[in-house]
PDB file of C-alpha atoms in Angstrom:
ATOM      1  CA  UNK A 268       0.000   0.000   0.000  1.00 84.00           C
ATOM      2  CA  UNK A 269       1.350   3.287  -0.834  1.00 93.00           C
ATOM      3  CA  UNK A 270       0.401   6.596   1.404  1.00 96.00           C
ATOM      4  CA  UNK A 271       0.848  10.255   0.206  1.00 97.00           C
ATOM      5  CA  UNK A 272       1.848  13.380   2.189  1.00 97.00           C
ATOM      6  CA  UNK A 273       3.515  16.834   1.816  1.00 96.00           C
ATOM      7  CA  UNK A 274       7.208  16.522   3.067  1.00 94.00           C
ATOM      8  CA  UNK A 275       8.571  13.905   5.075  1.00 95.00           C
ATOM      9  CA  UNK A 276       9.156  14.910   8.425  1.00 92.00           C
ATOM     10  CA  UNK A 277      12.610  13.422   8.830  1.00 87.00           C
ATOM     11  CA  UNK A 278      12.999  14.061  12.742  1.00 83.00           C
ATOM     12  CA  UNK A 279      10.133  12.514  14.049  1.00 86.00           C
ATOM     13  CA  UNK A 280       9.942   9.552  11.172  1.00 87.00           C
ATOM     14  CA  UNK A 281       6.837  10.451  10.365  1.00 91.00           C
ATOM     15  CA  UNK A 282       4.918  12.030   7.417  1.00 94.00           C
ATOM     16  CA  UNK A 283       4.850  16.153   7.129  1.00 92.00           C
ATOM     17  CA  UNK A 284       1.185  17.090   6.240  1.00 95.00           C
ATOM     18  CA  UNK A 285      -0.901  13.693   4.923  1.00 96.00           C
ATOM     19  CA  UNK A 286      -2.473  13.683   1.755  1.00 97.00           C
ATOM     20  CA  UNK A 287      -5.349  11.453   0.383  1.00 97.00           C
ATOM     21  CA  UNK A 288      -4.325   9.631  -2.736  1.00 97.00           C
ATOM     22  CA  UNK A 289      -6.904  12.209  -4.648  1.00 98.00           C
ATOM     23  CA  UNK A 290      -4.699  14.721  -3.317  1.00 98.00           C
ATOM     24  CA  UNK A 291      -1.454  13.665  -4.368  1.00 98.00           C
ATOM     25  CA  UNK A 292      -3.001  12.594  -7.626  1.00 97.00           C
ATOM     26  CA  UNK A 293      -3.829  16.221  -8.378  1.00 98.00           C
ATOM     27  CA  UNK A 294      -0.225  17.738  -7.674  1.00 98.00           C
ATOM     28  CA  UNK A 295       0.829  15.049  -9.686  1.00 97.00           C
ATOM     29  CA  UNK A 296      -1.090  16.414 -12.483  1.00 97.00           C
ATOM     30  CA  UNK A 297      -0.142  19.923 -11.593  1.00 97.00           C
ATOM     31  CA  UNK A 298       3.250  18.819 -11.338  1.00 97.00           C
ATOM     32  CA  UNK A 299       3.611  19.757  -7.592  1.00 97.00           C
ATOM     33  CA  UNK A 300       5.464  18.301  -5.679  1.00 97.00           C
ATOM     34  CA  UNK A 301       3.951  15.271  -3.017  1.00 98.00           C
ATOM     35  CA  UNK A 302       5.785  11.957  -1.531  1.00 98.00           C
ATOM     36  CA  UNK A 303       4.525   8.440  -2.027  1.00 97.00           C
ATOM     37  CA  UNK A 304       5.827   6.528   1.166  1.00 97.00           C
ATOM     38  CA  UNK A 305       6.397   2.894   0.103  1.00 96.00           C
ATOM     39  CA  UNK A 306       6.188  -0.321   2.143  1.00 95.00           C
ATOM     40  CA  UNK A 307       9.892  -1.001   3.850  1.00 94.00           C
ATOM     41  CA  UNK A 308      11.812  -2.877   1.604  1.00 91.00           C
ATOM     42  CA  UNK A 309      12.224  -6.935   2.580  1.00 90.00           C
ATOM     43  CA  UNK A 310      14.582  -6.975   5.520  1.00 92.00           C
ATOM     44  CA  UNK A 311      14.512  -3.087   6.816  1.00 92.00           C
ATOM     45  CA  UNK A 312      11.927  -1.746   8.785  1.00 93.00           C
ATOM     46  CA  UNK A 313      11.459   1.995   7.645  1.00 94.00           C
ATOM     47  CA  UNK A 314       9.708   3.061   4.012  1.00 96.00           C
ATOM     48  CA  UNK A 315      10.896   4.172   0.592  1.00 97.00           C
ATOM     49  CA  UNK A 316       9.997   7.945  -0.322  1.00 98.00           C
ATOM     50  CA  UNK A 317       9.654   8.287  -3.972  1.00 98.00           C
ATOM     51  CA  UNK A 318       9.212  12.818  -4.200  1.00 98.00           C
ATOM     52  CA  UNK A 319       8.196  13.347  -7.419  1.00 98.00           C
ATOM     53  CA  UNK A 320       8.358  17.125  -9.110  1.00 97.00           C
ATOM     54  CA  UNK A 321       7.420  16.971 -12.412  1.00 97.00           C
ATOM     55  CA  UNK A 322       7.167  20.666 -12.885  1.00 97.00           C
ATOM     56  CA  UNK A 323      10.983  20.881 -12.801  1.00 97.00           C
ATOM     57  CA  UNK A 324      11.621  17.027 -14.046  1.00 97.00           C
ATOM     58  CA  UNK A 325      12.808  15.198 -11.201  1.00 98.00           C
ATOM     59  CA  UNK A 326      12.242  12.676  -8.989  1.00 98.00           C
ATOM     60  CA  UNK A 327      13.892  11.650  -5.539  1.00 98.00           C
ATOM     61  CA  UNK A 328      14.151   8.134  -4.312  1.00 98.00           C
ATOM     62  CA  UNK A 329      15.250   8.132  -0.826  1.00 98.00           C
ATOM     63  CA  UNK A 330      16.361   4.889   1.203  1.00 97.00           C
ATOM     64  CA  UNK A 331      16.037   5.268   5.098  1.00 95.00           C
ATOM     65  CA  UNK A 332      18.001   3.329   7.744  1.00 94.00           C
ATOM     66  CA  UNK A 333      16.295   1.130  10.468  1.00 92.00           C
ATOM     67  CA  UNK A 334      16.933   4.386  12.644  1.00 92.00           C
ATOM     68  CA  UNK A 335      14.800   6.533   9.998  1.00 92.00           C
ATOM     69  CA  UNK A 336      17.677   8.839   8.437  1.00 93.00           C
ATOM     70  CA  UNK A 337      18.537   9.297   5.252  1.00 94.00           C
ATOM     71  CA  UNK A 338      20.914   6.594   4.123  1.00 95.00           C
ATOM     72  CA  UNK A 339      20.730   6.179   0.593  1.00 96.00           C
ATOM     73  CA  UNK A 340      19.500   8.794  -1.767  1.00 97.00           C
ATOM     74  CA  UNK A 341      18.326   8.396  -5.883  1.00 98.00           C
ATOM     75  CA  UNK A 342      17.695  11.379  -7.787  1.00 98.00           C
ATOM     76  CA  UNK A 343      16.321  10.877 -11.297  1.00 98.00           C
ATOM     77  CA  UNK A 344      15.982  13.124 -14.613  1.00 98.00           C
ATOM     78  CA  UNK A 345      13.142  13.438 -16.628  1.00 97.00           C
ATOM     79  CA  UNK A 346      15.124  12.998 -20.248  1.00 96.00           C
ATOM     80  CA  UNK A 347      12.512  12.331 -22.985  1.00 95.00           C
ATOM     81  CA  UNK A 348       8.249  12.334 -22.079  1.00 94.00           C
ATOM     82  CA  UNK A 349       8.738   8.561 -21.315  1.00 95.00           C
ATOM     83  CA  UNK A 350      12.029   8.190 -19.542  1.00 96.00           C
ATOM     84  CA  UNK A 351      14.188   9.648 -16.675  1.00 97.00           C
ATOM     85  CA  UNK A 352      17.822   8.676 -16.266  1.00 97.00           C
ATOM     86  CA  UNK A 353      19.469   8.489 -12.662  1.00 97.00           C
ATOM     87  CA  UNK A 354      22.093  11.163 -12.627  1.00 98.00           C
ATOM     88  CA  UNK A 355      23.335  11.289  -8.909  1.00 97.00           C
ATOM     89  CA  UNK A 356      23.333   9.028  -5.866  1.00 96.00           C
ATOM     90  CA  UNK A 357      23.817  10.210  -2.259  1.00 97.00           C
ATOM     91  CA  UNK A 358      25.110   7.961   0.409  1.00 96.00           C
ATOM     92  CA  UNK A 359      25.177   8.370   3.916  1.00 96.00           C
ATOM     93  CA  UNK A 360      26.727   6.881   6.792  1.00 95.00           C
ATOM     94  CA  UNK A 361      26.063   7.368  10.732  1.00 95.00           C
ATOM     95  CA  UNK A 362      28.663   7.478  13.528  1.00 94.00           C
ATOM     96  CA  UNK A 363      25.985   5.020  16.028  1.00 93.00           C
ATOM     97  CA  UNK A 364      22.055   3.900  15.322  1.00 90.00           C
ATOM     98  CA  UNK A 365      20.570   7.028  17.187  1.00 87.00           C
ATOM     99  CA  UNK A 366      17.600   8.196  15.022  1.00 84.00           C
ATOM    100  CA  UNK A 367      17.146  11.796  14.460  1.00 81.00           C
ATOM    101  CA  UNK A 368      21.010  12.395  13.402  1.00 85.00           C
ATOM    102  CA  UNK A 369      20.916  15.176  10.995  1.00 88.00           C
ATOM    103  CA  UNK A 370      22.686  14.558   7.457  1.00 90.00           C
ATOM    104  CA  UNK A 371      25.895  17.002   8.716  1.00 90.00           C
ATOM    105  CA  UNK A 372      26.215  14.477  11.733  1.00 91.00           C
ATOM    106  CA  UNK A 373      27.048  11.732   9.135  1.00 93.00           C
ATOM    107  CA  UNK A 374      30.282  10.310   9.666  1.00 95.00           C
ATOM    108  CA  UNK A 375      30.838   9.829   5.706  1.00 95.00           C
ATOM    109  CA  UNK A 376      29.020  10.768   2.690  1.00 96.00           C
ATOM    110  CA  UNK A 377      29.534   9.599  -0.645  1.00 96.00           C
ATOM    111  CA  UNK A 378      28.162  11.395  -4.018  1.00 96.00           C
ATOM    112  CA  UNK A 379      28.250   9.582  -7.525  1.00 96.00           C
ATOM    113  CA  UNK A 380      26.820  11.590 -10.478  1.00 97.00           C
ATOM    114  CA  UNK A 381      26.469  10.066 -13.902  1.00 97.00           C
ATOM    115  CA  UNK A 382      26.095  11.011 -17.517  1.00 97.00           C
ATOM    116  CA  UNK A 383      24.455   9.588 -20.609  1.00 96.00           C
ATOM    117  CA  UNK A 384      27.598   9.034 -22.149  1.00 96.00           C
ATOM    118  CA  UNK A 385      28.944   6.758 -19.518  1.00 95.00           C
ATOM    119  CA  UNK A 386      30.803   9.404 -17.189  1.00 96.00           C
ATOM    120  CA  UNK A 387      30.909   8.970 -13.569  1.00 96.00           C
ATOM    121  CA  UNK A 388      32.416  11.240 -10.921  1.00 97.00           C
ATOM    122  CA  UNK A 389      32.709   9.688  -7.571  1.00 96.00           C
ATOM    123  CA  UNK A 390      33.137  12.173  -4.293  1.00 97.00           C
ATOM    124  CA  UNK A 391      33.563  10.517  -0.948  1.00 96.00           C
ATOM    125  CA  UNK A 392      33.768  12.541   1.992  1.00 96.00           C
ATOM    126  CA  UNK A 393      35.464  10.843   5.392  1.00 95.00           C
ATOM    127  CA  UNK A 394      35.114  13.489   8.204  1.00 92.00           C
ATOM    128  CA  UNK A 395      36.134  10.945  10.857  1.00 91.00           C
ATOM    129  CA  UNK A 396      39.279  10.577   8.967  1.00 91.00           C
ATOM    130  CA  UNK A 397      39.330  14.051   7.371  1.00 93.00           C
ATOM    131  CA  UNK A 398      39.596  13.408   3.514  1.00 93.00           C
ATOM    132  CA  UNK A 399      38.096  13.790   0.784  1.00 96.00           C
ATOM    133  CA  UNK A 400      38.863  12.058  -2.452  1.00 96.00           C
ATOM    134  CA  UNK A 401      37.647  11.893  -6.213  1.00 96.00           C
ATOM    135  CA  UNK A 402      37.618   9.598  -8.808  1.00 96.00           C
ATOM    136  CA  UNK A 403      36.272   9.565 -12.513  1.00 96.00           C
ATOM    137  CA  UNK A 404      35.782   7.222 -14.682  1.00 94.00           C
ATOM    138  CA  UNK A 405      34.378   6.831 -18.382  1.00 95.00           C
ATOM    139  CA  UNK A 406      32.305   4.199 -20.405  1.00 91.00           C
ATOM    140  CA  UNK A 407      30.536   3.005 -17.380  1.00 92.00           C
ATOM    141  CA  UNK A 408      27.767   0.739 -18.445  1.00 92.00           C
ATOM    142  CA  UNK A 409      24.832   3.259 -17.845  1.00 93.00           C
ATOM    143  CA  UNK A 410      21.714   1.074 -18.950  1.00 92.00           C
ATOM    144  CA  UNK A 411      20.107   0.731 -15.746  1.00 92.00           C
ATOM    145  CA  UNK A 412      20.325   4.345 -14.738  1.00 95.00           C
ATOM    146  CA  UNK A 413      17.086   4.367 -17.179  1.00 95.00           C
ATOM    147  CA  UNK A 414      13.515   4.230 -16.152  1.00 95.00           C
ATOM    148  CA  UNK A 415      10.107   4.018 -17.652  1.00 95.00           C
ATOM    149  CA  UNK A 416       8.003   7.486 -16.253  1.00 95.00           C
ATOM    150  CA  UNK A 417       5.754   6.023 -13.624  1.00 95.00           C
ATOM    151  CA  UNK A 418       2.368   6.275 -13.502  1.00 94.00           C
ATOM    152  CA  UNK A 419       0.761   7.862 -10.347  1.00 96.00           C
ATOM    153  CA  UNK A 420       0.835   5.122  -7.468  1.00 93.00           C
ATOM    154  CA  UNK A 421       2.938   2.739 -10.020  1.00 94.00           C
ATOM    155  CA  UNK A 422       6.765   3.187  -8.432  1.00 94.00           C
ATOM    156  CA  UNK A 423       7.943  -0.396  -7.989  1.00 91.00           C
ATOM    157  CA  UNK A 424      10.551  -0.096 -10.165  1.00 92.00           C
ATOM    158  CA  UNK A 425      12.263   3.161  -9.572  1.00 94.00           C
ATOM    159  CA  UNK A 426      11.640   2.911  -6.243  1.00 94.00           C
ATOM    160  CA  UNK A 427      13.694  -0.402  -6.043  1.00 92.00           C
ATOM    161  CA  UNK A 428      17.277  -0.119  -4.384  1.00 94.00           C
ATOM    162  CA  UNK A 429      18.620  -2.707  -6.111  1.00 90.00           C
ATOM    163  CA  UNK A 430      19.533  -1.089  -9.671  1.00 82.00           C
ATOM    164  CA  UNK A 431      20.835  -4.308 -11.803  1.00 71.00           C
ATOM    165  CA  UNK A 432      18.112  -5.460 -13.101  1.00 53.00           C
ATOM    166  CA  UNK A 433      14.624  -4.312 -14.726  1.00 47.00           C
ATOM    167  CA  UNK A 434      11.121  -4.456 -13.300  1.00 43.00           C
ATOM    168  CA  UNK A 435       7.351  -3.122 -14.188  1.00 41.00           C
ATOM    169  CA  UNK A 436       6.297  -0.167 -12.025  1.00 39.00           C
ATOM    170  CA  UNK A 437       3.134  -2.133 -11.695  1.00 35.00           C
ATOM    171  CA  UNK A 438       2.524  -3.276  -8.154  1.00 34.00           C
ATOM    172  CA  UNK A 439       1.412  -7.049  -7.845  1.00 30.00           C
TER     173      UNK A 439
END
């Protein structure tokens, strides 16, 4: 089952202002922005927030721990009118399990941005051991940065964390 609201209140783990699925089906029309707050995914205990804006092309897939912070974040591109293409990937890490650690507490933080043409810039940032570092690379096999536009309530498949391997947005 999938549940709509305005804003994810990151803090207290909890949705910002609720919204009925009519409501969330009508910004996604007016391509305002909502969240669709997915089931947990098998073997973690807090849900998937897929933040759609259409209105400026993008959509945000964000992972949460078991503590409820962000841990893993997908942002997507719309490219063509039936496809977006992942461009960047946040990834954050937590000194201990206390929930309601802000994303500057994170003990490390990792960005990855990629390109159409195969591109990929990786930026990690250690600030218990005080380094950053950079890598690029090119011709990285980019085919599964691709997804299908999702219908409203449909966001199985860009909403999965797992990125190797295709599935329908429909839900079973």
């Amino acid at each position: 089952m999938v549940d709509y609201c305005f804003k994810w209140n990151y803090a207290d783990g909890v949705p910002g202002v609720s919204l009925t699925e009519e409501e969330a089906q009508v910004k996604d029309g007016a391509g305002e922005e909502y969240t669709a707050v997915m089931p947990p995914r098998t073997g973690t205990k807090s849900p998937v927030l897929v933040t759609p804006v259409w209105k400026t092309g993008v959509v945000v897939v964000t992972f949460l721990d078991d503590s409820g912070r962000k841990a893993t974040e997908y942002t997507f591109m719309k490219k063509t009118e039936e496809s977006l293409f992942l461009t960047r990937v946040h990834l954050w890490t937590y000194p201990n399990d206390e929930p309601g650690l802000r994303l500057s507490d994170s003990s490390s933080h990792e960005t990855v941005h990629y390109r159409e043409d195969g591109y990929v810039k990786r930026i990690i940032k250690n600030k218990v051991e005080h380094f950053q570092e950079t890598v690029e690379y090119n011709d990285v096999p980019v085919d599964t940065n691709w997804e299908p536009i999702p219908s409203f309530g449909d966001y199985r498949s860009i909403a999965r964390y797992e990125r190797d391997q295709q599935v329908t947005n429909r839900i079973p």
